[in-house]
CSV table of C-alpha atoms in Angstrom, one decimal:
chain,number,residue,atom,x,y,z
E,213,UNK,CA,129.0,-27.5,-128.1
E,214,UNK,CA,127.6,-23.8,-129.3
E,215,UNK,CA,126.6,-24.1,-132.9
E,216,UNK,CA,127.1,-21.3,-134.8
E,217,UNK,CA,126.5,-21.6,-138.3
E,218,UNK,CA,122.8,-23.1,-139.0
E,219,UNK,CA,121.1,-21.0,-141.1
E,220,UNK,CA,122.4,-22.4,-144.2
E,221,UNK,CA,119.8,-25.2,-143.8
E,222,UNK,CA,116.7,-22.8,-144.6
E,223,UNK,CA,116.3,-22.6,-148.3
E,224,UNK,CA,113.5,-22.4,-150.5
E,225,UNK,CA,112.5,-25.9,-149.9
E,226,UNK,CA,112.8,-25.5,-146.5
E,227,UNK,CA,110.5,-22.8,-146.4
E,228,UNK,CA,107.9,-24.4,-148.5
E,229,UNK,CA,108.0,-27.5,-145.7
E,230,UNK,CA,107.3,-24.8,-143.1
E,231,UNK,CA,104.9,-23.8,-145.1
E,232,UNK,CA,103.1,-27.0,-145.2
E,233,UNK,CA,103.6,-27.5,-141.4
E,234,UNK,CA,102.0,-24.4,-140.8
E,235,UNK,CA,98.1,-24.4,-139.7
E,236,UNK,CA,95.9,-22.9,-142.4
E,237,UNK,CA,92.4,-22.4,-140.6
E,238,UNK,CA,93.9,-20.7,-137.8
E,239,UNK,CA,92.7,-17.0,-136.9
E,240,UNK,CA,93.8,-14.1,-138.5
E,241,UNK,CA,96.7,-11.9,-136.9
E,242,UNK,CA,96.7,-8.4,-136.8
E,243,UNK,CA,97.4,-7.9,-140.7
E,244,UNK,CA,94.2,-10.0,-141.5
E,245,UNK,CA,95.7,-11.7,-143.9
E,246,UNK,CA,94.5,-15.6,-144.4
E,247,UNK,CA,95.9,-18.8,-145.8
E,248,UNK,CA,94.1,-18.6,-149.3
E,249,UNK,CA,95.7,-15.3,-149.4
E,250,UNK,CA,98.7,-16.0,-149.1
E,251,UNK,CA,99.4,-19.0,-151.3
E,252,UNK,CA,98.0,-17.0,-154.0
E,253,UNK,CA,101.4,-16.1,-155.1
E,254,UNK,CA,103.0,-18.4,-152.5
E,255,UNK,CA,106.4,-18.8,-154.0
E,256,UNK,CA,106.9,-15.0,-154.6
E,257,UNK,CA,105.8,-14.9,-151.0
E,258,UNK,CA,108.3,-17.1,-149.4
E,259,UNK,CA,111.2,-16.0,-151.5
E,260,UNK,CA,111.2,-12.4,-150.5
E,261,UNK,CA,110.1,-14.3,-146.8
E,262,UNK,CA,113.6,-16.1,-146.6
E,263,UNK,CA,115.1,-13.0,-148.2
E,264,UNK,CA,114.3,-10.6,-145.2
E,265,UNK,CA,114.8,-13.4,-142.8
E,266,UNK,CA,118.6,-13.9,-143.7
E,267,UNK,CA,119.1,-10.6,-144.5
E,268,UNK,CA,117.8,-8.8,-141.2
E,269,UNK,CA,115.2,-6.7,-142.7
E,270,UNK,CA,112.4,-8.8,-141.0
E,271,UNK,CA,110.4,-7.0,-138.7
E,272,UNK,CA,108.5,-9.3,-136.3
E,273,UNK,CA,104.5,-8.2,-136.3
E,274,UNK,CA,102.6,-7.7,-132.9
E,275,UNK,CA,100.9,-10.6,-131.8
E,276,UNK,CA,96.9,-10.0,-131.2
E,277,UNK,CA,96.0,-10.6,-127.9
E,278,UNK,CA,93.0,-12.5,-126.9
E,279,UNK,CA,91.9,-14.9,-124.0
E,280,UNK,CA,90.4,-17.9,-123.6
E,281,UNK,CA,89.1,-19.9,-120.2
E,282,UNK,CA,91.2,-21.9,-117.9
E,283,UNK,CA,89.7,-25.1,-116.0
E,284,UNK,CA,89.9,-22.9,-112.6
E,285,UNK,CA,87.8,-20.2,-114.2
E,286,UNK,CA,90.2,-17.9,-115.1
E,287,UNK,CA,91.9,-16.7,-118.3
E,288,UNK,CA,95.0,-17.6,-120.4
E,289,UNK,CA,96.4,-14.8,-122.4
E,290,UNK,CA,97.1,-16.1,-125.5
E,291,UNK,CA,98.9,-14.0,-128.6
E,292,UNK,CA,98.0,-14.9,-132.6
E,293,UNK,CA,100.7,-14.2,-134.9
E,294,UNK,CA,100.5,-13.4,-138.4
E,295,UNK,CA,100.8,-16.0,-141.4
E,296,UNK,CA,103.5,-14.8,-142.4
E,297,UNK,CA,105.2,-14.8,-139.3
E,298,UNK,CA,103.8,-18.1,-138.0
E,299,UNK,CA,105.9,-19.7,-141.1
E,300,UNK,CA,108.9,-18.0,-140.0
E,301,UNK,CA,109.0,-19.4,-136.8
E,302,UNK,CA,107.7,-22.8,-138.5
E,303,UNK,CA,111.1,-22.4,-140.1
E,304,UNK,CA,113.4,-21.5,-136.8
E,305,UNK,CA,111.4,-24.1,-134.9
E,306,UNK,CA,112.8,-26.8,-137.8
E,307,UNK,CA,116.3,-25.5,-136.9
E,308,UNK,CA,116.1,-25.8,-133.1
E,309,UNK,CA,114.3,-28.8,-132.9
E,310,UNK,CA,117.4,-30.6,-134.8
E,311,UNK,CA,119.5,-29.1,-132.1
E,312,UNK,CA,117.5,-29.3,-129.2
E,313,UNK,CA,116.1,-33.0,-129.7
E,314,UNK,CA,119.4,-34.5,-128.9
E,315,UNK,CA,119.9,-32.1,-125.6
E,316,UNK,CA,116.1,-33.3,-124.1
E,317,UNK,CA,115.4,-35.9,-121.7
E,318,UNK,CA,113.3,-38.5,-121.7
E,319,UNK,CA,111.2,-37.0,-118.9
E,320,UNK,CA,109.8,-33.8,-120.9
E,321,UNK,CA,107.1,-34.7,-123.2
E,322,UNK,CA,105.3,-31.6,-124.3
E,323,UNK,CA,105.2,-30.2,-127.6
E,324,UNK,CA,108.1,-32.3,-129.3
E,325,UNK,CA,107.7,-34.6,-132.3
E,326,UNK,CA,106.7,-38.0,-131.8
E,327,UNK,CA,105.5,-37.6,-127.8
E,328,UNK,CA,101.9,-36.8,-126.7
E,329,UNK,CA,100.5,-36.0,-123.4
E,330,UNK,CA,99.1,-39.4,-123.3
E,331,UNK,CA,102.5,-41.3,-123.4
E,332,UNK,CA,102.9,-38.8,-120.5
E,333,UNK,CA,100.2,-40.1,-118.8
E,334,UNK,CA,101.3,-43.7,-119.2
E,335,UNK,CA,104.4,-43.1,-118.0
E,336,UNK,CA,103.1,-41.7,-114.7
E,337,UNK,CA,100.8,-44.7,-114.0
E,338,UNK,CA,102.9,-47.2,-114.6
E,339,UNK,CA,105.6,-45.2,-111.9
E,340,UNK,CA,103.1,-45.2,-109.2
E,341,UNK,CA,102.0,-49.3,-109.7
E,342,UNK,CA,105.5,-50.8,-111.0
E,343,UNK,CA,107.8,-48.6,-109.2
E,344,UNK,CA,105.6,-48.2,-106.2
E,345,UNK,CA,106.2,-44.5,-106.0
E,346,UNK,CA,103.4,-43.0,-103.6
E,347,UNK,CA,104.8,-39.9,-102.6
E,348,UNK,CA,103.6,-37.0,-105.1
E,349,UNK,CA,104.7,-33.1,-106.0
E,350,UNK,CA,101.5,-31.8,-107.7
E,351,UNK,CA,103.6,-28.4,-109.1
E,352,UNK,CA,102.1,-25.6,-110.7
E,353,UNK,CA,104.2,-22.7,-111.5
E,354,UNK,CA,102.5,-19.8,-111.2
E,355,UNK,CA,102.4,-17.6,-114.8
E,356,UNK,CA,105.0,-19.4,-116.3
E,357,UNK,CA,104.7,-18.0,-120.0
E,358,UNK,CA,104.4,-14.8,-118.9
E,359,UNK,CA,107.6,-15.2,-116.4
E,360,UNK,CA,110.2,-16.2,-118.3
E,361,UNK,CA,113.6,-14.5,-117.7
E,362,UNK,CA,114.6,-12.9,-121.5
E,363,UNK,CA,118.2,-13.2,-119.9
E,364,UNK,CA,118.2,-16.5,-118.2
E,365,UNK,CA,116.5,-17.7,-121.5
E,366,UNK,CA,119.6,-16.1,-123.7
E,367,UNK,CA,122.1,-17.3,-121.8
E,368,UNK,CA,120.7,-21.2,-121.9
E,369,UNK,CA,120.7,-20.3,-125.8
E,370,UNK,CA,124.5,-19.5,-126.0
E,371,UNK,CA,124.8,-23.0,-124.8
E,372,UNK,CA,123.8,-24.4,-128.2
E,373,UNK,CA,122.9,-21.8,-130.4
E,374,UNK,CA,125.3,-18.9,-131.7
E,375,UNK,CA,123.8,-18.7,-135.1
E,376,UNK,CA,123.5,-14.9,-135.8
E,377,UNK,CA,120.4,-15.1,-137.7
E,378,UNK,CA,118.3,-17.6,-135.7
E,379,UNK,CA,119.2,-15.5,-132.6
E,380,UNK,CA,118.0,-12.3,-134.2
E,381,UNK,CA,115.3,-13.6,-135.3
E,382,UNK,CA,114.4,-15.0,-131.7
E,383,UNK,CA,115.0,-11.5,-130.4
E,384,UNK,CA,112.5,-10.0,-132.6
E,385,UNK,CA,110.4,-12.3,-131.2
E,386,UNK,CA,110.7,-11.7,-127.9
E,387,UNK,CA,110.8,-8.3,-128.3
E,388,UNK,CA,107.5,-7.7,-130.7
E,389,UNK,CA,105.2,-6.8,-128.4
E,390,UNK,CA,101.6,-7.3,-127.8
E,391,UNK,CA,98.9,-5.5,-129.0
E,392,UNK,CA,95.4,-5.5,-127.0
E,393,UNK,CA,92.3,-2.9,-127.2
E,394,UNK,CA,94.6,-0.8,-129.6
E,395,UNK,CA,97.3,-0.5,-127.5
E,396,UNK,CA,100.7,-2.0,-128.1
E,397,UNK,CA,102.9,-2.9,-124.9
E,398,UNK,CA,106.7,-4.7,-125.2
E,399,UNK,CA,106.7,-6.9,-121.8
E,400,UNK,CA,110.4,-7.5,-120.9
E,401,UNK,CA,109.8,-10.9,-120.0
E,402,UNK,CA,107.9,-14.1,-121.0
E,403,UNK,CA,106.9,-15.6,-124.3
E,404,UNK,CA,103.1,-14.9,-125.5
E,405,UNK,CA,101.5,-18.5,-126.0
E,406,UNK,CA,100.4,-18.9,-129.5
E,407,UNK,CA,103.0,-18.8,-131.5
E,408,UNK,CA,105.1,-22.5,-132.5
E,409,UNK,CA,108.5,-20.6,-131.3
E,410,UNK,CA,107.2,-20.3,-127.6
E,411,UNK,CA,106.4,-23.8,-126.2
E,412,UNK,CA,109.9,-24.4,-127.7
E,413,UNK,CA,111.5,-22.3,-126.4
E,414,UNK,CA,110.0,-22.4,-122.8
E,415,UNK,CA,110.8,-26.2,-123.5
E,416,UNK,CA,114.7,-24.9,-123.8
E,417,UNK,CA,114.5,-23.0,-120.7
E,418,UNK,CA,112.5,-25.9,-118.2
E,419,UNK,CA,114.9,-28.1,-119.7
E,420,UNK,CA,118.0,-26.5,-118.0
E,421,UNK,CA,115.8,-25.3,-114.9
E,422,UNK,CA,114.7,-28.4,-113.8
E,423,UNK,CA,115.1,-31.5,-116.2
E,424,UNK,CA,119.2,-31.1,-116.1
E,425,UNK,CA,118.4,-30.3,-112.5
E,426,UNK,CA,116.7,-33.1,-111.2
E,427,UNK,CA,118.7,-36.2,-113.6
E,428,UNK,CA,122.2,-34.5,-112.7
E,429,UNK,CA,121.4,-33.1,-108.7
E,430,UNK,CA,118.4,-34.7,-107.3
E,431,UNK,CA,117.9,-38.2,-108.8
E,432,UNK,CA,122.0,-39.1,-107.6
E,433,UNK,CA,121.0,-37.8,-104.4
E,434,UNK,CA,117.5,-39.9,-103.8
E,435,UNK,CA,117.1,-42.7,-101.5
E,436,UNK,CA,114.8,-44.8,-103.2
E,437,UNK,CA,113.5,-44.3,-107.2
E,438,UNK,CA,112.0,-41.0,-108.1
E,439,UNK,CA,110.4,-40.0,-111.3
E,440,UNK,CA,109.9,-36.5,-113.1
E,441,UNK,CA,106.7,-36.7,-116.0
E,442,UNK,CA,106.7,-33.2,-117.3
E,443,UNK,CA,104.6,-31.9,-120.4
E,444,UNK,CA,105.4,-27.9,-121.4
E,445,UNK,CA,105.1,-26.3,-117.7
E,446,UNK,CA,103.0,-29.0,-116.1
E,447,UNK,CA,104.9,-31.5,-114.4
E,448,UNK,CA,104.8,-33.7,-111.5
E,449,UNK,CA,107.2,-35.5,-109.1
E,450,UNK,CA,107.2,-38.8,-107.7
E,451,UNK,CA,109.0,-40.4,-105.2
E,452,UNK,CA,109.5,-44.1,-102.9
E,453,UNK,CA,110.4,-42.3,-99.9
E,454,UNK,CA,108.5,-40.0,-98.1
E,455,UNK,CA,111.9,-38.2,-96.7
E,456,UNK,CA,112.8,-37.8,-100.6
E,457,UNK,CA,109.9,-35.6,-101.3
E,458,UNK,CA,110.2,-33.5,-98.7
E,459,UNK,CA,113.4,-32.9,-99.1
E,460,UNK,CA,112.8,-31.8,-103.1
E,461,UNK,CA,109.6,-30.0,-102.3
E,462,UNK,CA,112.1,-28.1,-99.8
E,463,UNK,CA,114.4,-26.8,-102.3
E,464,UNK,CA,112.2,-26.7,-105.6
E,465,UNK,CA,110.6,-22.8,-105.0
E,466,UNK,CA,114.5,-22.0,-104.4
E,467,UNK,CA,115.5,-23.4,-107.6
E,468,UNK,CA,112.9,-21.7,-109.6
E,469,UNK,CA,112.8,-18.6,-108.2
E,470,UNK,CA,116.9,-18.4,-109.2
E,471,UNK,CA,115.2,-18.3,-112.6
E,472,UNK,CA,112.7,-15.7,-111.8
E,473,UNK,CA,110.1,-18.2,-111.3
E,474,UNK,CA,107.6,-19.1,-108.4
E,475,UNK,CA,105.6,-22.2,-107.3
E,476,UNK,CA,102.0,-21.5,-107.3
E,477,UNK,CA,101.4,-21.5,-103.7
E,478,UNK,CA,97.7,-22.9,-103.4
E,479,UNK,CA,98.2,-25.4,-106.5
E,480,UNK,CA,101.3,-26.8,-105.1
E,481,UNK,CA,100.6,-30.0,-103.6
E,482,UNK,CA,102.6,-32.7,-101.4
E,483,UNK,CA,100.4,-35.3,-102.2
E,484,UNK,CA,100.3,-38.7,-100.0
E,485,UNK,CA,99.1,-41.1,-103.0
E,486,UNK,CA,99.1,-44.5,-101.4
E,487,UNK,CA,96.4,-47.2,-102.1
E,488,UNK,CA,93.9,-47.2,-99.6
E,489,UNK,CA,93.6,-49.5,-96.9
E,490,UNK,CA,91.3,-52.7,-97.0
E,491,UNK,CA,87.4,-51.4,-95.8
E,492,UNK,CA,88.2,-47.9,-97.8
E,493,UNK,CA,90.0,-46.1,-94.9
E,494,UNK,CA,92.4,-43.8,-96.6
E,495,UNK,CA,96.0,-43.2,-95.0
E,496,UNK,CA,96.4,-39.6,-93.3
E,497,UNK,CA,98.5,-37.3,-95.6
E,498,UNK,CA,99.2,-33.6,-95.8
E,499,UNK,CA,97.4,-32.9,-99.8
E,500,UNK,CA,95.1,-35.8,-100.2
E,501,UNK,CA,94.7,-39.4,-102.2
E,502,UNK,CA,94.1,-37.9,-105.6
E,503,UNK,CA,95.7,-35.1,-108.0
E,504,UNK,CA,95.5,-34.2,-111.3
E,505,UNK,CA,97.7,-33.8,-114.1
E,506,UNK,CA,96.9,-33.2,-117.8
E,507,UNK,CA,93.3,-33.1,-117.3
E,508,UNK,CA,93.2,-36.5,-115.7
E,509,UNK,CA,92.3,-37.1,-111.8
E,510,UNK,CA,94.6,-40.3,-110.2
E,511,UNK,CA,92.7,-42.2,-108.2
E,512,UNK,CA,93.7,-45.5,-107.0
E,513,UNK,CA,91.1,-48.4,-107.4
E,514,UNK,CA,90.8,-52.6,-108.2
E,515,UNK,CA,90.8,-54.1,-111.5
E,516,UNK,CA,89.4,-57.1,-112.2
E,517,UNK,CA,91.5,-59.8,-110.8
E,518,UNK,CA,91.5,-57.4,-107.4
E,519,UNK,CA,94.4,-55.6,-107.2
E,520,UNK,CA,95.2,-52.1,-106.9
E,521,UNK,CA,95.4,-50.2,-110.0
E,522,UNK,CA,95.9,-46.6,-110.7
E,523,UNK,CA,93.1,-45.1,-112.5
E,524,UNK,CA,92.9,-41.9,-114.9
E,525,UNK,CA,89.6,-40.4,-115.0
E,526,UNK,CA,88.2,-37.3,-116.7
E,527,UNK,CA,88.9,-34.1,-114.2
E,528,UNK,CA,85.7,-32.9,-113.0
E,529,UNK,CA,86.9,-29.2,-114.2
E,530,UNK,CA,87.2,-30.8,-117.9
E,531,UNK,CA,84.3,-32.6,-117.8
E,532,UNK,CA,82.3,-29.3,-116.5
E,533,UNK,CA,84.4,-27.0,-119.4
E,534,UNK,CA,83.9,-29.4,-121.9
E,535,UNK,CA,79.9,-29.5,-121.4
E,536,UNK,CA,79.9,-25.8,-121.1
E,537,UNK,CA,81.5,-25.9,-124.4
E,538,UNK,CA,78.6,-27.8,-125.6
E,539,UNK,CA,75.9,-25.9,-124.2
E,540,UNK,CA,77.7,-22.6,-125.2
E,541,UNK,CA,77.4,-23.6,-128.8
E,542,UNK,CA,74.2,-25.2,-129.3
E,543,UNK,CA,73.2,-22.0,-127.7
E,544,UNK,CA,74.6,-19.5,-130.1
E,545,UNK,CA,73.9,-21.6,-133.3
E,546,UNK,CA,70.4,-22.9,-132.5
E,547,UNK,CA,69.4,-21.2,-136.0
E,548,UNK,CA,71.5,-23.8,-137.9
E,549,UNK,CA,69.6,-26.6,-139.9
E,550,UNK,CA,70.2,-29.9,-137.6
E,551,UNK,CA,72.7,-31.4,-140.2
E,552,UNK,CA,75.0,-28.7,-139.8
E,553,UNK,CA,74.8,-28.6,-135.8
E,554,UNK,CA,75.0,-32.6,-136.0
E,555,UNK,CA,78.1,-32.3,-137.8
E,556,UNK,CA,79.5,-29.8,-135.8
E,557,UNK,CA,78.7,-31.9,-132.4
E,558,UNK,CA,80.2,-35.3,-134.0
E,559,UNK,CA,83.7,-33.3,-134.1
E,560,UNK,CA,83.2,-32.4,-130.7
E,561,UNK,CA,82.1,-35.8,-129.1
E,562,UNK,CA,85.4,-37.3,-131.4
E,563,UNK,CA,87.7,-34.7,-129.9
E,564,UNK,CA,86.7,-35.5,-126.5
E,565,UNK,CA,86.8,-39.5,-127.0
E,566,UNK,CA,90.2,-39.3,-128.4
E,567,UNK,CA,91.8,-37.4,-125.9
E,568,UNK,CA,89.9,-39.3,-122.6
E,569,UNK,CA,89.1,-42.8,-123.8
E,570,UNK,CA,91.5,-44.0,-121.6
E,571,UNK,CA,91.1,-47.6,-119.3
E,572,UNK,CA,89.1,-47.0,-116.5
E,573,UNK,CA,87.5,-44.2,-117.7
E,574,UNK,CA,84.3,-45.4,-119.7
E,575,UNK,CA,82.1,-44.0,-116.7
E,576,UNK,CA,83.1,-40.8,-117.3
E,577,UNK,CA,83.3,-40.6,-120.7
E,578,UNK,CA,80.2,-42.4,-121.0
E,579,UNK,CA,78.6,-39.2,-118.9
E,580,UNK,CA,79.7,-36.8,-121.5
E,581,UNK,CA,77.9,-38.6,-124.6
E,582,UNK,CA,75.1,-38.7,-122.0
E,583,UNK,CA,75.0,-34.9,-121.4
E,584,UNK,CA,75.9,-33.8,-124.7
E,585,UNK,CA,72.7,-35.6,-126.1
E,586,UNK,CA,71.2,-34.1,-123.5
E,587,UNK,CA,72.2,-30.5,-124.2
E,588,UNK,CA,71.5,-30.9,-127.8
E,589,UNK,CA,67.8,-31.5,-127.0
E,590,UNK,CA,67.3,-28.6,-125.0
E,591,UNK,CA,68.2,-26.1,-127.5
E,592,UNK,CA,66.5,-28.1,-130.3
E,593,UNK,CA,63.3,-27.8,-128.2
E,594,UNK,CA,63.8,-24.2,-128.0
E,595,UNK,CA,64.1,-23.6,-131.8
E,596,UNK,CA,60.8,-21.3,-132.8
E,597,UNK,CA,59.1,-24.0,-134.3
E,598,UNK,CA,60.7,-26.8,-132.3
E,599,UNK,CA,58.5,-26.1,-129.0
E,600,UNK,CA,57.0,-29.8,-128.7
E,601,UNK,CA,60.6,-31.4,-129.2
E,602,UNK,CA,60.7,-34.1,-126.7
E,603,UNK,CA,62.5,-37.4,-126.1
E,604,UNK,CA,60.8,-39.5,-128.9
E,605,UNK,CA,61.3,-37.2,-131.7
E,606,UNK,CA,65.0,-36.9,-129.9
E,607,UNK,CA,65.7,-40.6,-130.4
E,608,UNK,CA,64.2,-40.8,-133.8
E,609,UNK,CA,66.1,-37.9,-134.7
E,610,UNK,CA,69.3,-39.8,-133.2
E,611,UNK,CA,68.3,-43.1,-135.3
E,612,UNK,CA,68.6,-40.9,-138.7
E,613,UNK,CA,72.0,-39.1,-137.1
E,614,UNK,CA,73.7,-41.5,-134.8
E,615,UNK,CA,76.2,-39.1,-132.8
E,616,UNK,CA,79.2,-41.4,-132.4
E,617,UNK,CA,79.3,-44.1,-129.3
E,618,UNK,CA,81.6,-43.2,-125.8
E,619,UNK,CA,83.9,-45.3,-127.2
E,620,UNK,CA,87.7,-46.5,-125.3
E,621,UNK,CA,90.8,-45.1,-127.6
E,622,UNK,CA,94.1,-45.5,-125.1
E,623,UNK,CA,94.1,-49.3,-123.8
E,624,UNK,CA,96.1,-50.8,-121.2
E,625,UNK,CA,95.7,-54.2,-119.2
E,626,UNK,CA,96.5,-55.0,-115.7
């Protein structure tokens, strides 16, 4: 059922929760104007905000483009919106997500309240041991942000959403343009990442590409159990029967490119992901034993009591990108007093714990801490007065500021 009367919802109050949803120490967008700013005379602000907004005099800003590294060394373009205009779309995001929450399956996991890419993860592991599903699609599709259809996208939309207001205001959107080196282009199709409005609504349009797709056409028409674990664009398949997986991987550039998508042809995998036999022989397959999905390699291996267990372990592209992160800033901010560079590398080593402290991956994570003390010493040693820095005055230094311990966050037991 097309809903067409929502914006009645957004109010005053409403707009003051999207307010305090809305990141504050993000950067700037191409107004320059910042969170302290801004809530100067916040009320005023986000009165004449909702005014404009229901009245149709709001004029969606350029988003600022800017890029930043990809695990296969190239770059993601990625747009920053202004303040004011990431609180607007805090606001239509509130809306949608009402709608849209009961329409998603249980499959999709990306950037929707109460899900996380490691319940993703989990989800994926226990198909391959439980369900014995050893037959993988490893999909990438290639540009997706910057592919999607602005009709195919409207016409999922009408589905659900009618509301005259919300759809301008996703228009504007979609239409604003990006502005890079001073020059301001209007793309006629995709979403620029960034912004809270875009991984929903390239949620909305996956969700009628391929989650509908695959529960209502291909699961019915499986063989054996099949799975479908997919977070924002990245997704993989998983399937009993070998037959079954060719026969998807067969028709899933079709249904994609009806769209106006395309498989990436080189990170599209068929993936033969059963155990290994006893002596370590692998079986022969067309893509290999392992793959990797949300910065995780799968590798099959033994737990404790002998059996074969799936394991999640730190890609080696993350691992490499996140010690290059490390480096990179020890580098540049050398000239910092070492409580200030401490600080800044316990938030680092946290982050990086709390995403891969998963089971089975204490070696890995372990290597990290390793490295990043490592790191840290060579640039400390390079300081101007710092030239004798060596190992002992490291570990004393270490005994005064503990950096915290490779620690285990996401448990399971098999």
């Amino acid at each position: 059922m097309a809903l067409s009367s929502l914006h009645h919802v957004i109010d005053l109050e409403w707009m003051l929760e999207a307010w305090r949803l809305t990141r504050k120490d993000g950067a700037p967008g191409i107004d320059g104007v910042v969170a302290a700013d801004y809530e100067a005379t916040l009320q005023a602000n986000l009165e004449d905000l909702l005014g404009r907004i229901k009245s149709g005099r709001y004029r969606a800003p350029p988003v600022r483009r800017t890029y930043i590294p990809k695990a296969d060394g190239t770059q993601r373009p990625l747009g920053i919106p202004t303040l004011e205009d990431k609180v607007a779309q805090r606001a239509i995001v509130m809306v949608l997500e009402a709608v849209y929450e009961q329409d998603f399956v249980d499959c999709s996991y990306g950037f929707r309240p109460g899900r996380s890419a490691h319940q993703a993860l989990q989800d994926l592991r226990n198909a391959c041991m439980d369900r014995r599903l050893r037959w993988v699609l490893d999909v990438d599709i290639r540009k997706y942000f910057d592919t999607i259809s602005h009709p195919h996208l409207r016409a999922f939309l009408d589905q659900r959403v009618t509301d005259g207001v919300i759809r301008r205001m996703i228009d504007k959107w979609l239409k604003a343009g990006v502005l890079e080196d001073g020059l301001l282009q209007h793309p006629t199709q995709g979403s620029p990442q960034g912004g809270v409005v875009s991984p929903l609504l390239a949620n909305i349009f996956l969700h009628h590409v391929l989650d509908e797709w695959y529960v209502k056409a291909v699961r019915p028409r499986m063989r054996g159990p099949s799975t479908l674990v997919r977070y924002a664009d990245d997704f993989v398949m998983a399937f009993a029967a070998v037959r079954d997986a060719e026969r998807v991987l067969a028709v899933l550039g079709k249904r994609v490119a009806k769209y106006g998508l395309m498989l990436h042809p080189e990170k599209t995998r068929f993936v033969d992901f059963r155990p290994p036999r006893s002596g370590g022989d692998t079986h022969p397959g067309t893509g290999g034993t392992t793959f990797d999905f949300l910065g995780f390699t799968h590798v099959w291996g033994k737990s404790r009591r002998g059996y074969d267990v799936v394991r999640q372990q730190t890609a080696k592209s993350r691992l490499a990108r996140g010690l290059a992160a490390v480096d990179d800033w020890c580098r540049r901010h050398r000239h910092r007093s070492i409580t200030e560079q401490h600080r800044h590398l316990t938030q680092m080593a946290r982050g990086h714990y709390a995403y891969y402290g998963m089971s089975g991956n204490f070696r890995r994570v372990g290597w990290y801490g390793h490295e990043l003390v490592r790191v840290w010493k060579k640039w400390l040693s390079r300081r101007d007065n710092e030239s004798t820095f060596c190992w002992s005055d490291m570990n004393e230094l270490l005994k005064r500021l503990p950096l915290p311990r490779p620690s285990i966050i996401h448990r399971y037991t098999t």
